[in-house]
Amino acid sequence: MKLKFLTAALLAVSAVASNAATYKIDPSHTYPSFEADHMGMSVWRGKFDKTSGTIEMDLAAKTGSMDITIDAGSIDFGMDKMNSHAKSPDMFNVEKFPTVTYKGKHFKFEGEKLVEVEGELTMLGVTKPVTLKVNKFKCMMHPRLKREVCGADASAEFKRTDFGLNYATPAFAPEVKLAIQVEAIKAE
């Protein structure tokens, strides 16, 4: 009897574990972008062109985590002079801090829909909690790749000054709006 119970318990545990999957960020379909104030007159928009990382997710258990790395040197405002300035010690100081990271630690679901990720953003060597609101989320079998791909559109707001990015404050407001479109391919 004990052997049957132990076997059933092991099968249940392995069935639950088998629902967890690793997804690798697709860098050609992932672009963190942001909006920041320019002296109250306009909004500057930029993006990062190089992102990598993994997402661990178990849709059945409604759990997950993520480990995302953004190449700070890939910042792109669409203007070479602004890009160079953003990479300097005045702002992102990419020589000293070449990456920005986000470690998502808790996924929140409403029904089958992922709606929020609680995690920590590290920028300029400072780590602070940042919660991503997931505005859109979908997983599907990709017709060309023949593997499951999950995608999302997420957003967050934070103060850049909380991370030590103090350039031109208070003339430039510290609030930043972050938008991330991401796709990740299930690992084989």
PDB file of N, CA and C in Angstrom, residues 37-112:
ATOM      1  N   ASP A  37      10.688  62.833 -19.785  1.00  0.00           N
ATOM      2  CA  ASP A  37      10.414  64.256 -19.951  1.00  0.00           C
ATOM      3  C   ASP A  37      11.628  65.007 -20.500  1.00  0.00           C
ATOM      4  N   HIS A  38      11.353  66.005 -21.344  1.00  0.00           N
ATOM      5  CA  HIS A  38      12.382  66.930 -21.821  1.00  0.00           C
ATOM      6  C   HIS A  38      11.955  68.346 -21.478  1.00  0.00           C
ATOM      7  N   MET A  39      12.284  68.763 -20.272  1.00  0.00           N
ATOM      8  CA  MET A  39      12.015  70.104 -19.741  1.00  0.00           C
ATOM      9  C   MET A  39      10.538  70.486 -19.753  1.00  0.00           C
ATOM     10  N   GLY A  40       9.662  69.502 -19.702  1.00  0.00           N
ATOM     11  CA  GLY A  40       8.235  69.785 -19.699  1.00  0.00           C
ATOM     12  C   GLY A  40       7.682  70.209 -21.049  1.00  0.00           C
ATOM     13  N   MET A  41       8.553  70.287 -22.068  1.00  0.00           N
ATOM     14  CA  MET A  41       8.109  70.723 -23.389  1.00  0.00           C
ATOM     15  C   MET A  41       7.713  69.560 -24.287  1.00  0.00           C
ATOM     16  N   SER A  42       8.425  68.461 -24.155  1.00  0.00           N
ATOM     17  CA  SER A  42       8.155  67.315 -25.016  1.00  0.00           C
ATOM     18  C   SER A  42       8.558  66.043 -24.286  1.00  0.00           C
ATOM     19  N   VAL A  43       8.303  64.939 -24.935  1.00  0.00           N
ATOM     20  CA  VAL A  43       8.651  63.628 -24.385  1.00  0.00           C
ATOM     21  C   VAL A  43       9.702  63.000 -25.291  1.00  0.00           C
ATOM     22  N   TRP A  44      10.830  62.617 -24.696  1.00  0.00           N
ATOM     23  CA  TRP A  44      11.868  61.908 -25.437  1.00  0.00           C
ATOM     24  C   TRP A  44      11.560  60.427 -25.388  1.00  0.00           C
ATOM     25  N   ARG A  45      11.690  59.772 -26.527  1.00  0.00           N
ATOM     26  CA  ARG A  45      11.463  58.338 -26.599  1.00  0.00           C
ATOM     27  C   ARG A  45      12.739  57.653 -27.078  1.00  0.00           C
ATOM     28  N   GLY A  46      13.007  56.505 -26.490  1.00  0.00           N
ATOM     29  CA  GLY A  46      14.167  55.726 -26.890  1.00  0.00           C
ATOM     30  C   GLY A  46      13.902  54.255 -26.670  1.00  0.00           C
ATOM     31  N   LYS A  47      14.830  53.440 -27.135  1.00  0.00           N
ATOM     32  CA  LYS A  47      14.702  51.991 -26.959  1.00  0.00           C
ATOM     33  C   LYS A  47      16.086  51.389 -26.830  1.00  0.00           C
ATOM     34  N   PHE A  48      16.091  50.156 -26.415  1.00  0.00           N
ATOM     35  CA  PHE A  48      17.322  49.373 -26.361  1.00  0.00           C
ATOM     36  C   PHE A  48      17.214  48.282 -27.419  1.00  0.00           C
ATOM     37  N   ASP A  49      18.245  48.141 -28.242  1.00  0.00           N
ATOM     38  CA  ASP A  49      18.202  47.209 -29.365  1.00  0.00           C
ATOM     39  C   ASP A  49      18.699  45.803 -29.047  1.00  0.00           C
ATOM     40  N   LYS A  50      19.326  45.589 -27.899  1.00  0.00           N
ATOM     41  CA  LYS A  50      19.893  44.264 -27.595  1.00  0.00           C
ATOM     42  C   LYS A  50      19.420  43.795 -26.221  1.00  0.00           C
ATOM     43  N   THR A  51      18.639  42.735 -26.242  1.00  0.00           N
ATOM     44  CA  THR A  51      18.089  42.150 -25.027  1.00  0.00           C
ATOM     45  C   THR A  51      18.244  40.645 -25.086  1.00  0.00           C
ATOM     46  N   SER A  52      18.565  40.030 -23.951  1.00  0.00           N
ATOM     47  CA  SER A  52      18.676  38.574 -23.877  1.00  0.00           C
ATOM     48  C   SER A  52      18.116  38.109 -22.542  1.00  0.00           C
ATOM     49  N   GLY A  53      17.926  36.806 -22.426  1.00  0.00           N
ATOM     50  CA  GLY A  53      17.477  36.269 -21.151  1.00  0.00           C
ATOM     51  C   GLY A  53      16.564  35.084 -21.302  1.00  0.00           C
ATOM     52  N   THR A  54      16.059  34.639 -20.157  1.00  0.00           N
ATOM     53  CA  THR A  54      15.165  33.477 -20.127  1.00  0.00           C
ATOM     54  C   THR A  54      13.967  33.760 -19.236  1.00  0.00           C
ATOM     55  N   ILE A  55      12.910  33.056 -19.550  1.00  0.00           N
ATOM     56  CA  ILE A  55      11.688  33.092 -18.753  1.00  0.00           C
ATOM     57  C   ILE A  55      11.356  31.654 -18.391  1.00  0.00           C
ATOM     58  N   GLU A  56      11.136  31.409 -17.122  1.00  0.00           N
ATOM     59  CA  GLU A  56      10.676  30.105 -16.637  1.00  0.00           C
ATOM     60  C   GLU A  56       9.198  30.274 -16.339  1.00  0.00           C
ATOM     61  N   MET A  57       8.372  29.384 -16.895  1.00  0.00           N
ATOM     62  CA  MET A  57       6.948  29.561 -16.686  1.00  0.00           C
ATOM     63  C   MET A  57       6.242  28.215 -16.642  1.00  0.00           C
ATOM     64  N   ASP A  58       5.309  28.121 -15.732  1.00  0.00           N
ATOM     65  CA  ASP A  58       4.443  26.955 -15.633  1.00  0.00           C
ATOM     66  C   ASP A  58       3.019  27.488 -15.702  1.00  0.00           C
ATOM     67  N   LEU A  59       2.416  27.409 -16.887  1.00  0.00           N
ATOM     68  CA  LEU A  59       1.087  27.963 -17.080  1.00  0.00           C
ATOM     69  C   LEU A  59       0.041  27.222 -16.253  1.00  0.00           C
ATOM     70  N   ALA A  60       0.206  25.909 -16.083  1.00  0.00           N
ATOM     71  CA  ALA A  60      -0.756  25.132 -15.300  1.00  0.00           C
ATOM     72  C   ALA A  60      -0.726  25.541 -13.830  1.00  0.00           C
ATOM     73  N   ALA A  61       0.459  25.732 -13.283  1.00  0.00           N
ATOM     74  CA  ALA A  61       0.600  26.130 -11.880  1.00  0.00           C
ATOM     75  C   ALA A  61       0.485  27.639 -11.690  1.00  0.00           C
ATOM     76  N   LYS A  62       0.474  28.376 -12.808  1.00  0.00           N
ATOM     77  CA  LYS A  62       0.421  29.842 -12.787  1.00  0.00           C
ATOM     78  C   LYS A  62       1.574  30.430 -11.974  1.00  0.00           C
ATOM     79  N   THR A  63       2.783  29.988 -12.313  1.00  0.00           N
ATOM     80  CA  THR A  63       3.992  30.489 -11.671  1.00  0.00           C
ATOM     81  C   THR A  63       5.023  30.825 -12.748  1.00  0.00           C
ATOM     82  N   GLY A  64       6.010  31.588 -12.347  1.00  0.00           N
ATOM     83  CA  GLY A  64       7.080  31.885 -13.290  1.00  0.00           C
ATOM     84  C   GLY A  64       8.118  32.807 -12.702  1.00  0.00           C
ATOM     85  N   SER A  65       9.189  32.964 -13.463  1.00  0.00           N
ATOM     86  CA  SER A  65      10.256  33.899 -13.120  1.00  0.00           C
ATOM     87  C   SER A  65      10.944  34.300 -14.417  1.00  0.00           C
ATOM     88  N   MET A  66      11.700  35.363 -14.353  1.00  0.00           N
ATOM     89  CA  MET A  66      12.429  35.791 -15.550  1.00  0.00           C
ATOM     90  C   MET A  66      13.744  36.422 -15.155  1.00  0.00           C
ATOM     91  N   ASP A  67      14.688  36.316 -16.077  1.00  0.00           N
ATOM     92  CA  ASP A  67      16.014  36.895 -15.896  1.00  0.00           C
ATOM     93  C   ASP A  67      16.378  37.553 -17.224  1.00  0.00           C
ATOM     94  N   ILE A  68      16.259  38.873 -17.276  1.00  0.00           N
ATOM     95  CA  ILE A  68      16.422  39.628 -18.516  1.00  0.00           C
ATOM     96  C   ILE A  68      17.640  40.539 -18.405  1.00  0.00           C
ATOM     97  N   THR A  69      18.445  40.577 -19.458  1.00  0.00           N
ATOM     98  CA  THR A  69      19.607  41.459 -19.514  1.00  0.00           C
ATOM     99  C   THR A  69      19.488  42.366 -20.736  1.00  0.00           C
ATOM    100  N   ILE A  70      19.632  43.645 -20.495  1.00  0.00           N
ATOM    101  CA  ILE A  70      19.577  44.655 -21.559  1.00  0.00           C
ATOM    102  C   ILE A  70      20.972  45.248 -21.711  1.00  0.00           C
ATOM    103  N   ASP A  71      21.463  45.286 -22.932  1.00  0.00           N
ATOM    104  CA  ASP A  71      22.749  45.910 -23.233  1.00  0.00           C
ATOM    105  C   ASP A  71      22.539  47.427 -23.219  1.00  0.00           C
ATOM    106  N   ALA A  72      23.016  48.094 -22.169  1.00  0.00           N
ATOM    107  CA  ALA A  72      22.813  49.542 -22.025  1.00  0.00           C
ATOM    108  C   ALA A  72      23.436  50.315 -23.182  1.00  0.00           C
ATOM    109  N   GLY A  73      24.486  49.783 -23.772  1.00  0.00           N
ATOM    110  CA  GLY A  73      25.139  50.440 -24.895  1.00  0.00           C
ATOM    111  C   GLY A  73      24.335  50.397 -26.178  1.00  0.00           C
ATOM    112  N   SER A  74      23.240  49.628 -26.193  1.00  0.00           N
ATOM    113  CA  SER A  74      22.403  49.552 -27.389  1.00  0.00           C
ATOM    114  C   SER A  74      21.281  50.587 -27.373  1.00  0.00           C
ATOM    115  N   ILE A  75      21.370  51.571 -26.469  1.00  0.00           N
ATOM    116  CA  ILE A  75      20.351  52.610 -26.374  1.00  0.00           C
ATOM    117  C   ILE A  75      20.260  53.363 -27.695  1.00  0.00           C
ATOM    118  N   ASP A  76      19.036  53.661 -28.109  1.00  0.00           N
ATOM    119  CA  ASP A  76      18.834  54.318 -29.399  1.00  0.00           C
ATOM    120  C   ASP A  76      17.688  55.323 -29.306  1.00  0.00           C
ATOM    121  N   PHE A  77      18.041  56.593 -29.406  1.00  0.00           N
ATOM    122  CA  PHE A  77      17.057  57.668 -29.454  1.00  0.00           C
ATOM    123  C   PHE A  77      16.749  58.064 -30.901  1.00  0.00           C
ATOM    124  N   GLY A  78      17.455  57.447 -31.843  1.00  0.00           N
ATOM    125  CA  GLY A  78      17.300  57.841 -33.233  1.00  0.00           C
ATOM    126  C   GLY A  78      18.178  59.021 -33.609  1.00  0.00           C
ATOM    127  N   MET A  79      19.065  59.417 -32.704  1.00  0.00           N
ATOM    128  CA  MET A  79      19.974  60.539 -32.949  1.00  0.00           C
ATOM    129  C   MET A  79      21.344  60.151 -32.399  1.00  0.00           C
ATOM    130  N   ASP A  80      22.360  60.108 -33.246  1.00  0.00           N
ATOM    131  CA  ASP A  80      23.689  59.674 -32.817  1.00  0.00           C
ATOM    132  C   ASP A  80      24.241  60.494 -31.652  1.00  0.00           C
ATOM    133  N   LYS A  81      24.061  61.812 -31.702  1.00  0.00           N
ATOM    134  CA  LYS A  81      24.598  62.669 -30.650  1.00  0.00           C
ATOM    135  C   LYS A  81      23.920  62.366 -29.303  1.00  0.00           C
ATOM    136  N   MET A  82      22.613  62.179 -29.324  1.00  0.00           N
ATOM    137  CA  MET A  82      21.890  61.858 -28.092  1.00  0.00           C
ATOM    138  C   MET A  82      22.282  60.470 -27.594  1.00  0.00           C
ATOM    139  N   ASN A  83      22.449  59.523 -28.508  1.00  0.00           N
ATOM    140  CA  ASN A  83      22.874  58.166 -28.112  1.00  0.00           C
ATOM    141  C   ASN A  83      24.220  58.223 -27.394  1.00  0.00           C
ATOM    142  N   SER A  84      25.167  58.978 -27.943  1.00  0.00           N
ATOM    143  CA  SER A  84      26.497  59.100 -27.329  1.00  0.00           C
ATOM    144  C   SER A  84      26.404  59.718 -25.945  1.00  0.00           C
ATOM    145  N   HIS A  85      25.579  60.753 -25.812  1.00  0.00           N
ATOM    146  CA  HIS A  85      25.434  61.394 -24.507  1.00  0.00           C
ATOM    147  C   HIS A  85      24.782  60.445 -23.496  1.00  0.00           C
ATOM    148  N   ALA A  86      23.778  59.694 -23.931  1.00  0.00           N
ATOM    149  CA  ALA A  86      23.096  58.761 -23.027  1.00  0.00           C
ATOM    150  C   ALA A  86      24.036  57.666 -22.525  1.00  0.00           C
ATOM    151  N   LYS A  87      25.044  57.319 -23.316  1.00  0.00           N
ATOM    152  CA  LYS A  87      26.009  56.277 -22.923  1.00  0.00           C
ATOM    153  C   LYS A  87      27.087  56.815 -21.977  1.00  0.00           C
ATOM    154  N   SER A  88      27.193  58.130 -21.873  1.00  0.00           N
ATOM    155  CA  SER A  88      28.262  58.762 -21.094  1.00  0.00           C
ATOM    156  C   SER A  88      28.002  58.644 -19.586  1.00  0.00           C
ATOM    157  N   PRO A  89      29.015  59.012 -18.772  1.00  0.00           N
ATOM    158  CA  PRO A  89      28.826  58.998 -17.313  1.00  0.00           C
ATOM    159  C   PRO A  89      27.695  59.905 -16.826  1.00  0.00           C
ATOM    160  N   ASP A  90      27.274  60.891 -17.629  1.00  0.00           N
ATOM    161  CA  ASP A  90      26.139  61.752 -17.255  1.00  0.00           C
ATOM    162  C   ASP A  90      24.853  60.960 -17.052  1.00  0.00           C
ATOM    163  N   MET A  91      24.712  59.880 -17.846  1.00  0.00           N
ATOM    164  CA  MET A  91      23.438  59.163 -17.825  1.00  0.00           C
ATOM    165  C   MET A  91      23.635  57.677 -17.507  1.00  0.00           C
ATOM    166  N   PHE A  92      23.741  56.829 -18.516  1.00  0.00           N
ATOM    167  CA  PHE A  92      23.800  55.377 -18.289  1.00  0.00           C
ATOM    168  C   PHE A  92      25.196  54.859 -17.963  1.00  0.00           C
ATOM    169  N   ASN A  93      26.215  55.645 -18.208  1.00  0.00           N
ATOM    170  CA  ASN A  93      27.587  55.273 -17.856  1.00  0.00           C
ATOM    171  C   ASN A  93      27.886  53.820 -18.268  1.00  0.00           C
ATOM    172  N   VAL A  94      27.717  53.540 -19.564  1.00  0.00           N
ATOM    173  CA  VAL A  94      27.790  52.154 -20.043  1.00  0.00           C
ATOM    174  C   VAL A  94      29.175  51.522 -19.886  1.00  0.00           C
ATOM    175  N   GLU A  95      30.219  52.341 -19.793  1.00  0.00           N
ATOM    176  CA  GLU A  95      31.539  51.750 -19.581  1.00  0.00           C
ATOM    177  C   GLU A  95      31.610  51.078 -18.208  1.00  0.00           C
ATOM    178  N   LYS A  96      31.046  51.721 -17.205  1.00  0.00           N
ATOM    179  CA  LYS A  96      31.055  51.171 -15.847  1.00  0.00           C
ATOM    180  C   LYS A  96      29.885  50.208 -15.604  1.00  0.00           C
ATOM    181  N   PHE A  97      28.719  50.478 -16.215  1.00  0.00           N
ATOM    182  CA  PHE A  97      27.509  49.672 -16.026  1.00  0.00           C
ATOM    183  C   PHE A  97      26.971  49.245 -17.391  1.00  0.00           C
ATOM    184  N   PRO A  98      27.555  48.219 -17.999  1.00  0.00           N
ATOM    185  CA  PRO A  98      27.199  47.843 -19.361  1.00  0.00           C
ATOM    186  C   PRO A  98      25.812  47.213 -19.524  1.00  0.00           C
ATOM    187  N   THR A  99      25.207  46.794 -18.419  1.00  0.00           N
ATOM    188  CA  THR A  99      23.898  46.142 -18.543  1.00  0.00           C
ATOM    189  C   THR A  99      22.889  46.726 -17.556  1.00  0.00           C
ATOM    190  N   VAL A 100      21.641  46.566 -17.940  1.00  0.00           N
ATOM    191  CA  VAL A 100      20.487  46.808 -17.084  1.00  0.00           C
ATOM    192  C   VAL A 100      19.808  45.447 -16.976  1.00  0.00           C
ATOM    193  N   THR A 101      19.410  45.039 -15.771  1.00  0.00           N
ATOM    194  CA  THR A 101      18.789  43.723 -15.630  1.00  0.00           C
ATOM    195  C   THR A 101      17.431  43.838 -14.957  1.00  0.00           C
ATOM    196  N   TYR A 102      16.582  42.873 -15.281  1.00  0.00           N
ATOM    197  CA  TYR A 102      15.292  42.746 -14.600  1.00  0.00           C
ATOM    198  C   TYR A 102      15.135  41.284 -14.212  1.00  0.00           C
ATOM    199  N   LYS A 103      14.893  41.068 -12.931  1.00  0.00           N
ATOM    200  CA  LYS A 103      14.667  39.716 -12.421  1.00  0.00           C
ATOM    201  C   LYS A 103      13.240  39.655 -11.899  1.00  0.00           C
ATOM    202  N   GLY A 104      12.376  39.031 -12.694  1.00  0.00           N
ATOM    203  CA  GLY A 104      10.979  38.853 -12.302  1.00  0.00           C
ATOM    204  C   GLY A 104      10.876  37.664 -11.372  1.00  0.00           C
ATOM    205  N   LYS A 105      10.290  37.876 -10.203  1.00  0.00           N
ATOM    206  CA  LYS A 105      10.269  36.835  -9.184  1.00  0.00           C
ATOM    207  C   LYS A 105       8.892  36.239  -8.944  1.00  0.00           C
ATOM    208  N   HIS A 106       7.834  36.964  -9.306  1.00  0.00           N
ATOM    209  CA  HIS A 106       6.485  36.478  -9.031  1.00  0.00           C
ATOM    210  C   HIS A 106       5.566  36.857 -10.185  1.00  0.00           C
ATOM    211  N   PHE A 107       4.904  35.865 -10.776  1.00  0.00           N
ATOM    212  CA  PHE A 107       3.941  36.099 -11.846  1.00  0.00           C
ATOM    213  C   PHE A 107       2.541  36.079 -11.244  1.00  0.00           C
ATOM    214  N   LYS A 108       1.708  37.033 -11.617  1.00  0.00           N
ATOM    215  CA  LYS A 108       0.329  37.067 -11.153  1.00  0.00           C
ATOM    216  C   LYS A 108      -0.588  36.804 -12.348  1.00  0.00           C
ATOM    217  N   PHE A 109      -1.487  35.863 -12.180  1.00  0.00           N
ATOM    218  CA  PHE A 109      -2.446  35.505 -13.216  1.00  0.00           C
ATOM    219  C   PHE A 109      -3.852  35.855 -12.764  1.00  0.00           C
ATOM    220  N   GLU A 110      -4.699  36.201 -13.709  1.00  0.00           N
ATOM    221  CA  GLU A 110      -6.140  36.286 -13.510  1.00  0.00           C
ATOM    222  C   GLU A 110      -6.733  35.292 -14.484  1.00  0.00           C
ATOM    223  N   GLY A 111      -7.195  34.176 -13.947  1.00  0.00           N
ATOM    224  CA  GLY A 111      -7.631  33.083 -14.810  1.00  0.00           C
ATOM    225  C   GLY A 111      -6.418  32.546 -15.546  1.00  0.00           C
ATOM    226  N   GLU A 112      -6.493  32.482 -16.854  1.00  0.00           N
ATOM    227  CA  GLU A 112      -5.382  31.987 -17.674  1.00  0.00           C
ATOM    228  C   GLU A 112      -4.457  33.100 -18.133  1.00  0.00           C
TER     229      GLU A 112
END
